[in-house]
CSV table of C-alpha atoms and ligand atoms in Angstrom, one decimal:
chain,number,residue,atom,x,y,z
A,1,UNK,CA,-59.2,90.4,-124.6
A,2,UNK,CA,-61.5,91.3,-121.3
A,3,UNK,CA,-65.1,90.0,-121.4
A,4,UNK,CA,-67.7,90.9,-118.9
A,5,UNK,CA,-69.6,88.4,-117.9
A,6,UNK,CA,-72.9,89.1,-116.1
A,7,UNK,CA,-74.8,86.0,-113.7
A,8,UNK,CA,-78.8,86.6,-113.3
A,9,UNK,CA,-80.2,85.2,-110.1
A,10,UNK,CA,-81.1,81.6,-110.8
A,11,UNK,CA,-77.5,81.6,-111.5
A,12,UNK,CA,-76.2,82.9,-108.2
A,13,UNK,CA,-79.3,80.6,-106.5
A,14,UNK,CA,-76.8,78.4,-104.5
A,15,UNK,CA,-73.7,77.3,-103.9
A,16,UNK,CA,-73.5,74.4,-106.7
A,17,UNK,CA,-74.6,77.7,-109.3
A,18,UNK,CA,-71.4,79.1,-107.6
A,19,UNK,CA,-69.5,76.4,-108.7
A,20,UNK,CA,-70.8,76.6,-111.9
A,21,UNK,CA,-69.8,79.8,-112.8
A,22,UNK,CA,-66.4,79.2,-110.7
A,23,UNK,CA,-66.3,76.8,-114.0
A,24,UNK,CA,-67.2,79.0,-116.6
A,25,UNK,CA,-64.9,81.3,-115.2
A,26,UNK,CA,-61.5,79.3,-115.2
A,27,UNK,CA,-62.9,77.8,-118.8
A,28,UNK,CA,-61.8,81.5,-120.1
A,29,UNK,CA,-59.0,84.0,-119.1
A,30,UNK,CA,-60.7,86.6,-120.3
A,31,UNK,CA,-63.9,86.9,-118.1
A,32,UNK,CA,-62.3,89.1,-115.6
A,33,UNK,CA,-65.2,91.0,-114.3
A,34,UNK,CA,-68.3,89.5,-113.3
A,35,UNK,CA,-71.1,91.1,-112.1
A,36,UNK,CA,-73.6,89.4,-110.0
A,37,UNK,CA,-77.8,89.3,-109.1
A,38,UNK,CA,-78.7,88.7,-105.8
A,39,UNK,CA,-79.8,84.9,-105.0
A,40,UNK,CA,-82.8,83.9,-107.1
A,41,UNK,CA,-85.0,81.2,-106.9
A,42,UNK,CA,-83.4,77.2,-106.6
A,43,UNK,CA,-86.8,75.8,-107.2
A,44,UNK,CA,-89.9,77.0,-108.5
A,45,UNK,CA,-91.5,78.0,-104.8
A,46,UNK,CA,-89.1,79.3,-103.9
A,47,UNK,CA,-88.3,83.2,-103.1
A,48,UNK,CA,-85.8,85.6,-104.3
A,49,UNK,CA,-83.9,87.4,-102.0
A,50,UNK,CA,-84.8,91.1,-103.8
A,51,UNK,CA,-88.3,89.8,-103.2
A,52,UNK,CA,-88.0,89.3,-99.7
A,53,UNK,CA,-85.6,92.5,-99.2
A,54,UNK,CA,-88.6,94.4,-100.4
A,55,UNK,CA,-90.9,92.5,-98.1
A,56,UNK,CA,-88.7,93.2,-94.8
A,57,UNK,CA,-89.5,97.0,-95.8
A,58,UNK,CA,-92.6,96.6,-96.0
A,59,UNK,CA,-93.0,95.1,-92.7
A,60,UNK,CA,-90.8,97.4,-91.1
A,61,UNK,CA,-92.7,100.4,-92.3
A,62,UNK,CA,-96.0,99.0,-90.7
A,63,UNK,CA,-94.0,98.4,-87.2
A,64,UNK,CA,-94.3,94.7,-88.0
A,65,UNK,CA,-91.0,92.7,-87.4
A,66,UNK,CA,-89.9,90.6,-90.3
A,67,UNK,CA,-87.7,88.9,-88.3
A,68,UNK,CA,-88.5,85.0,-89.6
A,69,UNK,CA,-88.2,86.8,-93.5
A,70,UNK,CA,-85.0,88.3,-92.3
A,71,UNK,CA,-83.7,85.2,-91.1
A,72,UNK,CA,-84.6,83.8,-94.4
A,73,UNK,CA,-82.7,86.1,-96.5
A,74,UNK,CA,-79.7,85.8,-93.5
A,75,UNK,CA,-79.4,81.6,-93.7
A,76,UNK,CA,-79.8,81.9,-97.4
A,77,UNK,CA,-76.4,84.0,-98.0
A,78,UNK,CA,-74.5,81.7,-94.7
A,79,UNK,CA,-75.7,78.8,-96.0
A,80,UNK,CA,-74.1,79.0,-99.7
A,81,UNK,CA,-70.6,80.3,-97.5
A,82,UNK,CA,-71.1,77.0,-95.5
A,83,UNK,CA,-71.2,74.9,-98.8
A,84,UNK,CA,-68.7,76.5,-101.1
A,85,UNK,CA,-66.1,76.3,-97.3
A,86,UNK,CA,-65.1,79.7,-97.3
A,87,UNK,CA,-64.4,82.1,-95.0
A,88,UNK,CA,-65.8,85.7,-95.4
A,89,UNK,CA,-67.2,88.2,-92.9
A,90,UNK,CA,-70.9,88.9,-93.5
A,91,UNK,CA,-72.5,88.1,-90.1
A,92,UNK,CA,-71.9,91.5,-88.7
A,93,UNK,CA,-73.2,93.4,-91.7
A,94,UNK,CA,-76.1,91.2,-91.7
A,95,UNK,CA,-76.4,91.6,-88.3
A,96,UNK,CA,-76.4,95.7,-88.8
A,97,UNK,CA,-78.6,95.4,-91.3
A,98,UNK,CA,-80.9,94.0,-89.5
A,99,UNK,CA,-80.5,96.3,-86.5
A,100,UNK,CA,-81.2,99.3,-88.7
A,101,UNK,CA,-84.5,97.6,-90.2
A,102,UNK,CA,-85.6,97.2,-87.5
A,103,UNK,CA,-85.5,100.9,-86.4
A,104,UNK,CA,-86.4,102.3,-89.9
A,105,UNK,CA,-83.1,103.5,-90.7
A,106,UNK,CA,-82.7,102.4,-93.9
A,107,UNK,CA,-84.2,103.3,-97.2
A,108,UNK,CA,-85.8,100.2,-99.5
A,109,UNK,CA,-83.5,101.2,-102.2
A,110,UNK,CA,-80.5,100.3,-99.8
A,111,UNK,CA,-82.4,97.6,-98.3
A,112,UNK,CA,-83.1,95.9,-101.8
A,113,UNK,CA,-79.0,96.6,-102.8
A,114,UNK,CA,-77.9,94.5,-100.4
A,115,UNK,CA,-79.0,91.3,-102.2
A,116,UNK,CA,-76.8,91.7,-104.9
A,117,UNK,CA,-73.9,93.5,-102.0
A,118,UNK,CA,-74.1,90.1,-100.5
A,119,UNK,CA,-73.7,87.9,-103.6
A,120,UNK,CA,-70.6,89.8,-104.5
A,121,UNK,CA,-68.9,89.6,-101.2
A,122,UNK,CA,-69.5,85.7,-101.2
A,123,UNK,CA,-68.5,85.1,-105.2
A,124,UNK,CA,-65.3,87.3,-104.8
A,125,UNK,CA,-64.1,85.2,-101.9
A,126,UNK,CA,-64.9,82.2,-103.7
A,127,UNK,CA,-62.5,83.4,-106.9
A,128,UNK,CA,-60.0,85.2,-105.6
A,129,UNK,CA,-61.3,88.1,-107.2
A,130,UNK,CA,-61.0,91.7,-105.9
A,131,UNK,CA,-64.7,92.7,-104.5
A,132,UNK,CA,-65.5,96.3,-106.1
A,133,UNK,CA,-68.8,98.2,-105.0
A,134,UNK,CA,-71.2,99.9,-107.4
A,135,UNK,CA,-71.9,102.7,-104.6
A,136,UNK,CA,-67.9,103.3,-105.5
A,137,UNK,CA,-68.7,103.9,-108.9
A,138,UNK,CA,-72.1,104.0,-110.4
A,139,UNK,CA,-73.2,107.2,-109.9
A,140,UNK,CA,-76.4,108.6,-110.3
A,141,UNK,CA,-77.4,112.4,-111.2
A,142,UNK,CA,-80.0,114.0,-109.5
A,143,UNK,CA,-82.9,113.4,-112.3
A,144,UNK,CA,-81.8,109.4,-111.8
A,145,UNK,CA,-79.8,108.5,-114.9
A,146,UNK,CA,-76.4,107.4,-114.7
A,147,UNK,CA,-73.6,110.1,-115.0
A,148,UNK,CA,-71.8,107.7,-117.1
A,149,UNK,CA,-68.6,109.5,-117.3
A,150,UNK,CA,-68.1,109.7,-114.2
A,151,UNK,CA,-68.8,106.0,-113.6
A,152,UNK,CA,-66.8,104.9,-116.2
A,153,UNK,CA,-63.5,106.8,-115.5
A,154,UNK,CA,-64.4,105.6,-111.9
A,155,UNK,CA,-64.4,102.5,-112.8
A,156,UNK,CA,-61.6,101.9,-114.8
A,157,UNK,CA,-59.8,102.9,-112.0
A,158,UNK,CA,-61.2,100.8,-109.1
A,159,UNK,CA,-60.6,97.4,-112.0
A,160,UNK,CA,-57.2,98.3,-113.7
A,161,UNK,CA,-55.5,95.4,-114.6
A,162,UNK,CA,-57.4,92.9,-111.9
A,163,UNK,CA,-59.9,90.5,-111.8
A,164,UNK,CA,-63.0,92.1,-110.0
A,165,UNK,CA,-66.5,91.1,-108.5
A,166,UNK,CA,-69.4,93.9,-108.7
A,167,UNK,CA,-72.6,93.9,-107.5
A,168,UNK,CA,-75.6,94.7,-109.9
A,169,UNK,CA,-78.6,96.6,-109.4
A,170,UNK,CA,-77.6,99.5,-107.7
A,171,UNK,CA,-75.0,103.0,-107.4
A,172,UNK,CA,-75.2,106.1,-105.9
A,173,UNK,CA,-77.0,109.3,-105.7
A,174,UNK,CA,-75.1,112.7,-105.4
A,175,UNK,CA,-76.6,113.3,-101.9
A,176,UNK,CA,-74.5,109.6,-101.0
A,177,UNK,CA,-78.0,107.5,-100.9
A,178,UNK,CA,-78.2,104.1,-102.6
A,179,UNK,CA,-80.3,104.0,-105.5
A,180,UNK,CA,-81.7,101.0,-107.3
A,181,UNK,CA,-82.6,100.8,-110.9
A,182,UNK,CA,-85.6,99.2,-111.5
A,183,UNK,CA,-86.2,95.3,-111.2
A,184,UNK,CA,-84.1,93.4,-112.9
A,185,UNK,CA,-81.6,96.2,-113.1
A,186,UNK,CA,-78.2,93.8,-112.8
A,187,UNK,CA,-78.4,93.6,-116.7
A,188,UNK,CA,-77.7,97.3,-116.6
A,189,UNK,CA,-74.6,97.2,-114.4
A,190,UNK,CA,-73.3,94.9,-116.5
A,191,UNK,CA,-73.6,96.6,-119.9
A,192,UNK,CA,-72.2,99.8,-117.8
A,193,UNK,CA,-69.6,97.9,-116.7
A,194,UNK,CA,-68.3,96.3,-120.2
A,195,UNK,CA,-68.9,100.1,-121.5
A,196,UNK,CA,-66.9,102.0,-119.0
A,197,UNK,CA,-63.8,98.8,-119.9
A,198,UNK,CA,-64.8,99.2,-123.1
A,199,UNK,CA,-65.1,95.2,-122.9
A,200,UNK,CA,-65.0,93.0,-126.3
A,201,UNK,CA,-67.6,91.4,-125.2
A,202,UNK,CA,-71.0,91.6,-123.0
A,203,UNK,CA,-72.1,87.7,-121.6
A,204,UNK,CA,-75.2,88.1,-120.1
A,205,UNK,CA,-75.4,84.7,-118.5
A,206,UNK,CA,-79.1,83.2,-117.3
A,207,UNK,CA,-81.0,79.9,-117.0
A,208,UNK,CA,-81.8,79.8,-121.2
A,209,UNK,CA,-79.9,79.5,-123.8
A,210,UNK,CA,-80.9,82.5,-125.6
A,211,UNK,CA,-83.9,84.3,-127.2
A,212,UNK,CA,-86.4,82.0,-128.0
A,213,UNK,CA,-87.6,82.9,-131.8
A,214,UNK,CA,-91.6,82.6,-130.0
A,215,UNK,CA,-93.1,81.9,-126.1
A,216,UNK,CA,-92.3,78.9,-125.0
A,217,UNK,CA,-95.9,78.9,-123.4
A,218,UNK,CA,-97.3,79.0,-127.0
A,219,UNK,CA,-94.4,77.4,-129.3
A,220,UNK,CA,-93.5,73.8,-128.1
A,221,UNK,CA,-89.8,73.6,-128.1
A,222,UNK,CA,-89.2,77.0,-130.1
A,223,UNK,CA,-85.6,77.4,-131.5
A,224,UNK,CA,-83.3,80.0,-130.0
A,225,UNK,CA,-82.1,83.1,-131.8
A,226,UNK,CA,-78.7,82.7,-132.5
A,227,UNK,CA,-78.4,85.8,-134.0
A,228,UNK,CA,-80.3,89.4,-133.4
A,229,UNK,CA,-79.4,92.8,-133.9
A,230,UNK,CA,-80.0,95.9,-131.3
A,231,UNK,CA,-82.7,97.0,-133.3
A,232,UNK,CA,-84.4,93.4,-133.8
A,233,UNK,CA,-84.4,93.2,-130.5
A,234,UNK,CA,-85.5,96.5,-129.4
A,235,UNK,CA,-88.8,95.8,-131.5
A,236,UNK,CA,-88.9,92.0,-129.9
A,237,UNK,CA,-88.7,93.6,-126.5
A,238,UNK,CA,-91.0,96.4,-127.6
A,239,UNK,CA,-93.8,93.9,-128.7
A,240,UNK,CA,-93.6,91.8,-125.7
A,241,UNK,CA,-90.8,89.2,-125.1
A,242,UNK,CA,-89.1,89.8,-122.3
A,243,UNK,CA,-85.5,89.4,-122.5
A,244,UNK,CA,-83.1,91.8,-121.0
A,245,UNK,CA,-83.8,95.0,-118.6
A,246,UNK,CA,-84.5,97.4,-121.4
A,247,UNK,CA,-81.8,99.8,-120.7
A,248,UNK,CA,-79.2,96.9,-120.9
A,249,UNK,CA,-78.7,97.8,-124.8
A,250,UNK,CA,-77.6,101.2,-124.8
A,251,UNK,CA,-74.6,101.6,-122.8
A,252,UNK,CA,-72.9,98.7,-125.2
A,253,UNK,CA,-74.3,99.8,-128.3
A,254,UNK,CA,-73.0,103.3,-127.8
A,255,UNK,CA,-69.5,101.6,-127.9
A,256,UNK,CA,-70.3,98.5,-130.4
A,257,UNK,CA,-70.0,95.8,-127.7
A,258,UNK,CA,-71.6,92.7,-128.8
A,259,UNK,CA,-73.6,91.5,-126.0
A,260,UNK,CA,-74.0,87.5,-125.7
A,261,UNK,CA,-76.7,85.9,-123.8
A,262,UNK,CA,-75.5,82.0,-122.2
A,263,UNK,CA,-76.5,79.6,-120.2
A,264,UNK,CA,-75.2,78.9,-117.0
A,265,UNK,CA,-76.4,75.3,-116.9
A,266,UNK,CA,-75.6,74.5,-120.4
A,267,UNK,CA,-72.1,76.7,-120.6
A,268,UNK,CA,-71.4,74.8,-123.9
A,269,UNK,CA,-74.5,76.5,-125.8
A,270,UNK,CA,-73.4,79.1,-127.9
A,271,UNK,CA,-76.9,81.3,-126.8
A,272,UNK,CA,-77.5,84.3,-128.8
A,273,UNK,CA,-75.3,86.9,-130.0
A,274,UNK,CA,-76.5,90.5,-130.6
A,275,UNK,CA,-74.6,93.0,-132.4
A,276,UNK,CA,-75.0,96.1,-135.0
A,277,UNK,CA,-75.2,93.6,-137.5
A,278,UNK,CA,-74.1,90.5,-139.1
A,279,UNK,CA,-72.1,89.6,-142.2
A,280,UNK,CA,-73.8,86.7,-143.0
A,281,UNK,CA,-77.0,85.0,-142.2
A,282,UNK,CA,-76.7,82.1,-140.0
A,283,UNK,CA,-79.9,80.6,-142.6
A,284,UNK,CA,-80.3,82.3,-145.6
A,285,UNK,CA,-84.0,81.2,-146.4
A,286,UNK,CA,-85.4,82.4,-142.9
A,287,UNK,CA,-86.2,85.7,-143.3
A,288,UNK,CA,-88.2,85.8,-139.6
A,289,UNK,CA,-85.9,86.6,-136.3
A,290,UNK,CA,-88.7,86.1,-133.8
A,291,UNK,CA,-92.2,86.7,-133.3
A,292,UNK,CA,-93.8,87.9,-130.4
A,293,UNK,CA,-96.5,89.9,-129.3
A,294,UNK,CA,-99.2,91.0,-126.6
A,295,UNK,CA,-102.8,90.9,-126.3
A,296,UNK,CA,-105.2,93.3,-124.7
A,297,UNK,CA,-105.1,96.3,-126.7
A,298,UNK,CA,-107.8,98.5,-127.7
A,299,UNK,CA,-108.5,100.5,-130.9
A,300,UNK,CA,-110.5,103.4,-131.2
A,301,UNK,CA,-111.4,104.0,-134.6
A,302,UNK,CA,-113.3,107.5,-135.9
A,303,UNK,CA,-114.8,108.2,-138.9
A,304,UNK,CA,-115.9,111.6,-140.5
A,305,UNK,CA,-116.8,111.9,-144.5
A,306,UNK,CA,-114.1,114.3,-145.7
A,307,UNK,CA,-111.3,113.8,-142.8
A,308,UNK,CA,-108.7,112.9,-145.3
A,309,UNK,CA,-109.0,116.8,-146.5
A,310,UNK,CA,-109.0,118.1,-143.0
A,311,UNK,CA,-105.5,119.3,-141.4
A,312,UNK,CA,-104.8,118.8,-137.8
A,313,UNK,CA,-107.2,116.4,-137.1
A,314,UNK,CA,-104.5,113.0,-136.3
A,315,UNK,CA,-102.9,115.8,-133.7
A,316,UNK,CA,-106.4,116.8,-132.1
A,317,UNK,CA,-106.8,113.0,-131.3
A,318,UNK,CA,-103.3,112.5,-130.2
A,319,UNK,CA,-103.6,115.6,-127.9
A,320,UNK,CA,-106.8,114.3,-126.0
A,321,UNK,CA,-104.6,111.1,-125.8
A,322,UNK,CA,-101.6,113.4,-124.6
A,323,UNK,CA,-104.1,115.2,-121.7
A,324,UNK,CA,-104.8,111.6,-120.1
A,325,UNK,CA,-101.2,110.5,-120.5
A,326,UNK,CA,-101.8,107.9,-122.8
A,327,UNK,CA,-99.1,106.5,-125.2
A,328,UNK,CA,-100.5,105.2,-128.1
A,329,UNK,CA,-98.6,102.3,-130.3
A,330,UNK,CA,-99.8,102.1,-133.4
A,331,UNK,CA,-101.9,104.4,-135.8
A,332,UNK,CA,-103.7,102.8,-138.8
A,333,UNK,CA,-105.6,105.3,-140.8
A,334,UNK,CA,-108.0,105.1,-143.9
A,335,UNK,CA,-109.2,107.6,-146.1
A,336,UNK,CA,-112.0,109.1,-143.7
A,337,UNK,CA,-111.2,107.3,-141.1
A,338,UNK,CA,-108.0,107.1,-138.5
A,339,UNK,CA,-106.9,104.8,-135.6
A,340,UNK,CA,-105.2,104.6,-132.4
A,341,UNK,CA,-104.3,101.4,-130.8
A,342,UNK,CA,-103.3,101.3,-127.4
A,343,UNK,CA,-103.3,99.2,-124.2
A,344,UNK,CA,-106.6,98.7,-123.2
A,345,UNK,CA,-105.4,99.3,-119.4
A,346,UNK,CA,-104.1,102.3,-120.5
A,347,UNK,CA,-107.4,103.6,-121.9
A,348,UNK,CA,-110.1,102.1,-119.2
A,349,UNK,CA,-109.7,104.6,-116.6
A,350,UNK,CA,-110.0,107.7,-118.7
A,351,UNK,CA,-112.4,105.6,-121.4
A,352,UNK,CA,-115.4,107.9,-121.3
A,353,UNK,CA,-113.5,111.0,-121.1
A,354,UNK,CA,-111.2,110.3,-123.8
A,355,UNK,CA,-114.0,109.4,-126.2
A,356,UNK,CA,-116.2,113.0,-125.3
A,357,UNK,CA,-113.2,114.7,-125.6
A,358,UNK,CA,-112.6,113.5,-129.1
A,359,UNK,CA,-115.9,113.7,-130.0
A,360,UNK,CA,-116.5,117.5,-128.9
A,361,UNK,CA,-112.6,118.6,-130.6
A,362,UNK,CA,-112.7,116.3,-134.3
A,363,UNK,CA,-116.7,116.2,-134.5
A,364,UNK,CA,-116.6,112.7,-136.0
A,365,UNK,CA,-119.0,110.8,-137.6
A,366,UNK,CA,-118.8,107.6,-135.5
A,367,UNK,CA,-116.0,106.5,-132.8
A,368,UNK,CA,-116.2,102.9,-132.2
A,369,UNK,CA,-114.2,101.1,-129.8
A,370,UNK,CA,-112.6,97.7,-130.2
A,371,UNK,CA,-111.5,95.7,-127.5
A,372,UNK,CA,-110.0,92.4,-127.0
A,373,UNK,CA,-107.2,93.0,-129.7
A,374,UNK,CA,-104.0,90.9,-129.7
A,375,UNK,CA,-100.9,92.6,-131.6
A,376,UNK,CA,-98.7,89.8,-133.1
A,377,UNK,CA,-95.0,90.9,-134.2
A,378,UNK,CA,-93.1,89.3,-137.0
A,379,UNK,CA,-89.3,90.8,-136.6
A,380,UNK,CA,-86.8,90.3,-139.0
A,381,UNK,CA,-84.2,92.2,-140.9
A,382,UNK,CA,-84.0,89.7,-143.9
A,383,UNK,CA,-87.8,91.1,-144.5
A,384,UNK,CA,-86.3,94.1,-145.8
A,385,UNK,CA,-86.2,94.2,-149.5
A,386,UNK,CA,-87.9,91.4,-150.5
A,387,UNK,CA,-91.0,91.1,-151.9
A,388,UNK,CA,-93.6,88.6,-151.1
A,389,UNK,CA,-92.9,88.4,-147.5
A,390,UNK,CA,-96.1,89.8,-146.3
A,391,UNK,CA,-98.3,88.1,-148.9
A,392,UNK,CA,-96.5,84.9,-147.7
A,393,UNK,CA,-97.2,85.9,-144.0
A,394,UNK,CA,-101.1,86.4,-144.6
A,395,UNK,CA,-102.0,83.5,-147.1
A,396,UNK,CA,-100.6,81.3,-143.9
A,397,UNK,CA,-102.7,83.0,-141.5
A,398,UNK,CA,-106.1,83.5,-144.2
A,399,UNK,CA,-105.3,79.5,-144.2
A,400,UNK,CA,-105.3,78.9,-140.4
A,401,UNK,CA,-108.9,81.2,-140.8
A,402,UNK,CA,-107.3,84.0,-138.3
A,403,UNK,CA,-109.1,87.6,-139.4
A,404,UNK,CA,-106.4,90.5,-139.3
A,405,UNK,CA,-107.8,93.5,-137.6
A,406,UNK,CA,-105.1,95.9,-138.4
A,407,UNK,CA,-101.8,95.9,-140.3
A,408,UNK,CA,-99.2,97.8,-139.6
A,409,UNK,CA,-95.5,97.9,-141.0
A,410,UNK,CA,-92.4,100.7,-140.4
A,411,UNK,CA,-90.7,101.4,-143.5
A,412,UNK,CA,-87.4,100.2,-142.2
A,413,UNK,CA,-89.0,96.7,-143.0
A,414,UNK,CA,-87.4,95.3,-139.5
A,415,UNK,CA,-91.3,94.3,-138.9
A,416,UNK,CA,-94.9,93.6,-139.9
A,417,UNK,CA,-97.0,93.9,-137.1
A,418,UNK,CA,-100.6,93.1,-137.3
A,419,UNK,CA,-103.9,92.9,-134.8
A,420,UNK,CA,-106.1,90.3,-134.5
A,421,UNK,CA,-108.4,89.1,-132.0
A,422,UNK,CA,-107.4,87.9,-128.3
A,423,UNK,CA,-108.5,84.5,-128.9
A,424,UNK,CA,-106.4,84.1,-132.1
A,425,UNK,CA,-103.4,85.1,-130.7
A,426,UNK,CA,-101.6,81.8,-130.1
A,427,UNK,CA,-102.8,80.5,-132.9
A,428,UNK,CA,-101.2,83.3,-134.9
A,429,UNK,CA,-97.9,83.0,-133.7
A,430,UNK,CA,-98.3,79.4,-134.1
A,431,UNK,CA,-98.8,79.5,-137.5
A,432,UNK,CA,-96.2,82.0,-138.0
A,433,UNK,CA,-93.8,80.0,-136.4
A,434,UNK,CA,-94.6,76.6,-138.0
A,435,UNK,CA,-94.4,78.3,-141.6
A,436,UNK,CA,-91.6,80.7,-141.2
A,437,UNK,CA,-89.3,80.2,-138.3
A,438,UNK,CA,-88.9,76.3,-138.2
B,501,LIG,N1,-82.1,91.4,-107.9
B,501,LIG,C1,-82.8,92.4,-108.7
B,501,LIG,C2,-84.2,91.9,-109.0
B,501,LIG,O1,-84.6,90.8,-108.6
B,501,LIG,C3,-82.0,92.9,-109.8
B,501,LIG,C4,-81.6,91.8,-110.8
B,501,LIG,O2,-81.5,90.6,-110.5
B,501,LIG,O3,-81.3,92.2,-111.9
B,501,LIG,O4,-84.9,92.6,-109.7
């Protein structure tokens, strides 16, 4: 049995978070390789050290020395070695660090790494564990994705058999230049790492217990998801909660490696567990996983008498969309008339052009645009199937007096997404929460 377990910064914060995952460590045999954020926040005002990396560049690149943020980020990493009473070298790297800054001889990407560089030199010191860098095996190809087969076999070679620490958030680039992936990235080294040790299992450790089934900032109190599929989750993420880096799922669902978010300050929480599937339901009668959403989309809507007959008109308006890259995320059509909803800060900049273009290529009746649209998400794959569900979902929100602005639902079933106006957006999920998820 080998689990991979993965610590987020909050968890890596200090040195009693150390101690915490020393805990959660010993508590299981089996969690062997532990990847590991850079420092994160220990109180809300605080600063994470990626953050402050990133500012030390942007000093140095203006010829403005960073040294009081330096020293920051430099007592941050000596002060957690002071309280956990170890002994590892780190003052002369810092110290090099430092010296290249400060003559512009380092790139931001490698600049940003060393957060997470540092974290793992302290927390394999602290364990006992071997200290193996992602420079040494994640490796990038040119276009920027991971050549993951040569990062895995690398891999499985730098960890055989022994207990390792590895830094997230970074790897190489074939020219030998440290690349990041993009913010929050760790979650990514960790899912490479349980898919190139083809890991039973994926702990994603962090300062929740799971995925909340709505926003806390809407929900009071909202239950966790103690069970989601790869796909659930992919349309959760999609529609706006923010849970994992979204390149996190692949690597593990490519090999079928459940992936369990924990804790770290409530290790005894079972979090949430997300797999292919699930035998069972964990509660029969809920048929809603989460619900989530965003606000501040817009929908252009165009009418012409007779457009249903017409071919090639949906891929005229798609196209103009296409010129200004602009994605678009949902498309609700009537007879004569069709709709493209998309993020209104998407759309602003090229508003005017968009809306001649259309109207000189499809010759439309009217184009009208609505702004000020919220898109709510209800996710769930116990939707599928079963009548009533959506009739349920709208009497409860006809009730609360909430107007639905569009509908829209895949025919997988996994969701019924719907639009309705900015201002009724918490109330939405409210009610959908109070009706369906409780
Ligand atoms: N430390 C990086 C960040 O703050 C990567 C990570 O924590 O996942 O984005």
């Amino acid at each position: 049995m080998l689990k991979v377990v993965k610590f987020g910064g909050s968890s890596m914060a200090d040195a009693g978070q150390y101690r915490k995952i020393r805990d959660i460590i010993l508590d299981d045999p089996a969690r062997q390789v532990v990847v590991v954020s850079a420092a994160g926040k220990r109180f809300s005002d605080d600063h994470k050290i990626t953050d402050l990396l990133y500012l030390c560049h942007a000093h140095s690149q203006y010829g403005v020395d960073c040294n009081r943020v330096f020293d920051m980020i430099k007592s941050r990493y000596q002060e957690i070695r002071a309280d956990l009473g170890i002994t590892v070298e780190i003052d002369d790297e810092l110290d090099a660090l430092k010296r290249r800054l400060d003559k512009k001889a380092i790139s931001q990407d490698e600049l940003a790494s060393r957060g997470e560089y540092f974290s793992a030199k302290l927390m394999a010191a602290y364990l006992g564990f071997k200290f193996v860098d992602s420079a040494d095996w994640v490796f990038f190809k040119m276009d920027g994705t991971v050549d993951k087969e040569k990062s895995y076999a690398a891999l499985k070679e730098l960890a055989a058999g022994e207990s390792v620490v590895i830094p997230g958030f970074y790897g190489k680039m074939p020219d030998g230049n440290i690349k990041t992936f993009t913010r929050g990235g760790s979650d990514i080294t960790g899912a490479l790492a349980a898919a190139a040790l083809d890991a039973d299992i994926y702990e994603n450790w962090t300062d929740v217990s799971g995925i909340l089934m709505a926003d806390p900032r809407i929900v009071e109190n909202p239950e966790t998801i103690p069970e989601v599929t790869y796909d659930e989750l992919r349309e959760l993420s999609y529609s706006g909660a923010q849970v994992l880096h979204e390149g996190t799922i692949f690597p593990v669902r490519e090999k079928s490696i459940p992936l369990n978010i924990r804790n770290t300050n409530a290790p005894a929480d079972a979090g949430t567990m997300i797999k292919e599937g699930f035998d069972t339901p964990v509660n029969p009668d809920r048929f809603i996983t989460g619900i989530t959403g965003k606000k501040n989309f817009s929908i252009i809507s165009i009418s012409k008498r007779g457009l249903s007959n017409e071919v090639g008109t949906l891929r005229k308006i798609l196209t103009v969309l296409e010129r200004h890259n602009i994605s678009v995320d949902y498309v609700p059509n009537g007879i004569d008339n069709v709709s493209v909803v998309l993020e209104t800060d998407a759309l602003t900049p090229n508003l005017y052009d968009v809306l001649q273009e259309i109207q000189a290529e499809v010759n439309p009746d009217t184009v009208d645009v609505h702004d000020q649209i919220a898109v709510v998400a209800a996710v769930g794959r116990h939707m599928a199937g079963r009548p009533g569900i959506s009739g349920k979902l709208f009497a409860a929100l006809g009730e609360a007096g909430i107007n639905i602005r569009m509908i829209n639902q895949g025919p997988d079933e996994l969701n019924i997404i719907f639009g309705v106006s900015n201002d009724d957006f918490a109330q939405a999920i409210r009610v959908l929460y109070n009706s369906f998820a409780k």
